[in-house]
CSV table of C-alpha atoms in Angstrom, one decimal:
chain,number,residue,atom,x,y,z
A,186,MET,CA,-4.7,-31.8,18.4
A,187,SER,CA,-1.3,-30.8,17.0
A,188,VAL,CA,1.4,-29.0,19.0
A,189,ASP,CA,3.8,-26.6,17.3
A,190,PHE,CA,7.3,-26.9,18.8
A,191,ASN,CA,9.9,-24.3,17.9
A,192,GLY,CA,7.9,-23.0,14.9
A,193,ILE,CA,7.7,-26.4,13.2
A,194,GLY,CA,4.3,-26.9,11.8
A,195,ALA,CA,2.7,-30.0,10.3
A,196,GLY,CA,3.5,-28.9,6.8
A,197,GLN,CA,7.2,-28.7,7.7
A,198,VAL,CA,7.6,-32.3,9.0
A,199,ASN,CA,8.8,-34.9,6.6
A,200,THR,CA,6.3,-37.8,6.6
A,201,GLN,CA,6.4,-40.6,4.2
A,202,ARG,CA,3.2,-42.0,2.8
A,203,THR,CA,2.6,-45.2,1.0
A,204,THR,CA,1.3,-45.2,-2.6
A,205,ALA,CA,-2.0,-46.6,-1.3
A,206,ASP,CA,-2.3,-43.7,1.1
A,207,LYS,CA,-1.6,-41.2,-1.6
A,208,SER,CA,-4.2,-42.5,-4.0
A,209,SER,CA,-6.8,-42.7,-1.2
A,210,GLY,CA,-6.0,-39.0,-0.4
A,211,ALA,CA,-6.4,-38.0,-4.0
A,212,GLN,CA,-9.8,-39.7,-4.2
A,213,ASP,CA,-11.0,-38.1,-0.9
A,214,ALA,CA,-9.9,-34.7,-2.2
A,215,GLN,CA,-11.8,-35.3,-5.5
A,216,GLN,CA,-14.9,-36.3,-3.6
A,217,ALA,CA,-14.7,-33.2,-1.4
A,218,SER,CA,-14.2,-31.0,-4.4
A,219,ASN,CA,-17.3,-32.5,-6.1
A,220,GLN,CA,-19.4,-32.1,-3.0
A,221,GLN,CA,-18.2,-28.4,-2.6
A,222,ALA,CA,-19.2,-27.7,-6.3
A,223,LYS,CA,-22.6,-29.2,-5.7
A,224,THR,CA,-23.2,-27.1,-2.6
A,225,GLN,CA,-22.1,-23.9,-4.4
A,226,ALA,CA,-24.4,-24.7,-7.3
A,227,GLN,CA,-27.4,-25.2,-5.0
A,228,GLY,CA,-26.5,-22.0,-3.1
A,229,ALA,CA,-26.3,-20.1,-6.4
A,230,ARG,CA,-29.8,-21.2,-7.4
A,231,GLU,CA,-31.3,-20.0,-4.1
A,232,GLU,CA,-29.8,-16.5,-4.2
A,233,ASN,CA,-32.0,-13.6,-5.2
A,234,VAL,CA,-30.8,-10.2,-6.4
A,235,SER,CA,-32.9,-7.1,-6.2
A,236,LEU,CA,-31.8,-3.7,-7.4
A,237,SER,CA,-32.6,-0.5,-5.6
A,238,SER,CA,-34.7,2.2,-7.2
A,239,GLN,CA,-31.5,4.3,-7.5
A,240,ALA,CA,-29.8,1.5,-9.5
A,241,LYS,CA,-32.8,1.1,-11.7
A,242,ASN,CA,-32.9,4.9,-12.4
A,243,LEU,CA,-29.1,4.8,-13.2
A,244,LYS,CA,-29.7,2.0,-15.6
A,245,GLN,CA,-32.5,3.9,-17.4
A,246,LEU,CA,-30.3,7.0,-17.6
A,247,GLU,CA,-27.5,5.0,-19.0
A,248,GLN,CA,-29.8,3.6,-21.7
A,249,LYS,CA,-31.0,7.1,-22.6
A,250,LEU,CA,-27.5,8.5,-22.8
A,251,GLY,CA,-26.6,5.6,-25.2
A,252,ASP,CA,-29.1,7.1,-27.7
A,253,TYR,CA,-27.1,10.4,-27.9
A,254,PRO,CA,-24.0,10.6,-30.1
A,255,GLU,CA,-20.7,11.0,-28.4
A,256,MET,CA,-20.0,14.2,-30.4
A,257,ASP,CA,-22.3,17.0,-31.3
A,258,ASP,CA,-21.6,17.1,-35.1
A,259,ASP,CA,-23.7,20.2,-35.5
A,260,ARG,CA,-21.8,22.1,-32.8
A,261,ILE,CA,-18.5,21.0,-34.4
A,262,ALA,CA,-19.5,22.2,-37.8
A,263,GLU,CA,-20.7,25.5,-36.3
A,264,ILE,CA,-17.3,26.1,-34.6
A,265,ARG,CA,-15.4,25.0,-37.6
A,266,SER,CA,-17.3,27.5,-39.8
A,267,ALA,CA,-16.7,30.3,-37.3
A,268,LEU,CA,-13.0,29.6,-37.2
A,269,GLU,CA,-12.7,29.6,-41.0
A,270,ASN,CA,-14.7,32.8,-41.2
A,271,GLY,CA,-12.7,34.5,-38.5
A,272,THR,CA,-15.9,35.2,-36.5
A,273,TYR,CA,-15.2,32.8,-33.6
A,274,LYS,CA,-14.8,34.8,-30.4
A,275,VAL,CA,-13.3,33.5,-27.1
A,276,ASP,CA,-15.0,34.6,-23.9
A,277,ALA,CA,-11.9,35.2,-21.8
A,278,GLU,CA,-13.8,35.3,-18.5
A,279,LYS,CA,-15.6,32.0,-19.2
A,280,LEU,CA,-12.3,30.4,-20.3
A,281,ALA,CA,-10.5,31.6,-17.1
A,282,GLN,CA,-13.4,30.3,-14.9
A,283,LYS,CA,-13.2,26.9,-16.6
A,284,MET,CA,-9.4,26.8,-16.1
A,285,LEU,CA,-9.8,27.6,-12.4
A,286,GLU,CA,-12.5,24.8,-12.1
A,287,LEU,CA,-10.2,22.4,-13.7
A,288,ASP,CA,-7.3,23.4,-11.5
A,289,GLY,CA,-9.5,23.0,-8.4
A,290,SER,CA,-10.6,19.6,-9.5
A,291,ILE,CA,-7.1,18.4,-10.1
A,292,PHE,CA,-5.2,20.0,-7.1
A,293,GLY,CA,-8.1,20.5,-4.7
């Protein structure tokens, strides 16, 4: 049992160790480290992981989404063509609604 007087802990006391004590301590620390590594390796082999059905569904959905391109090239070409022809029309009400939704999602 150690007693802490006036906030002085064991790590703050100057103790001198001999060279033999130091090497013995290093060997003990190495053996403890090796034992801990073995214990962790054995524990890791015994662990099992099971995914919930929701996680499995999310994984399947992620794989399906990976099949789709990030951009809809056909839609981009359609809009580009309409802009060049001057036939592209902006639905002001739909635009305003989207702006309000964005504002609500940012500022709550």
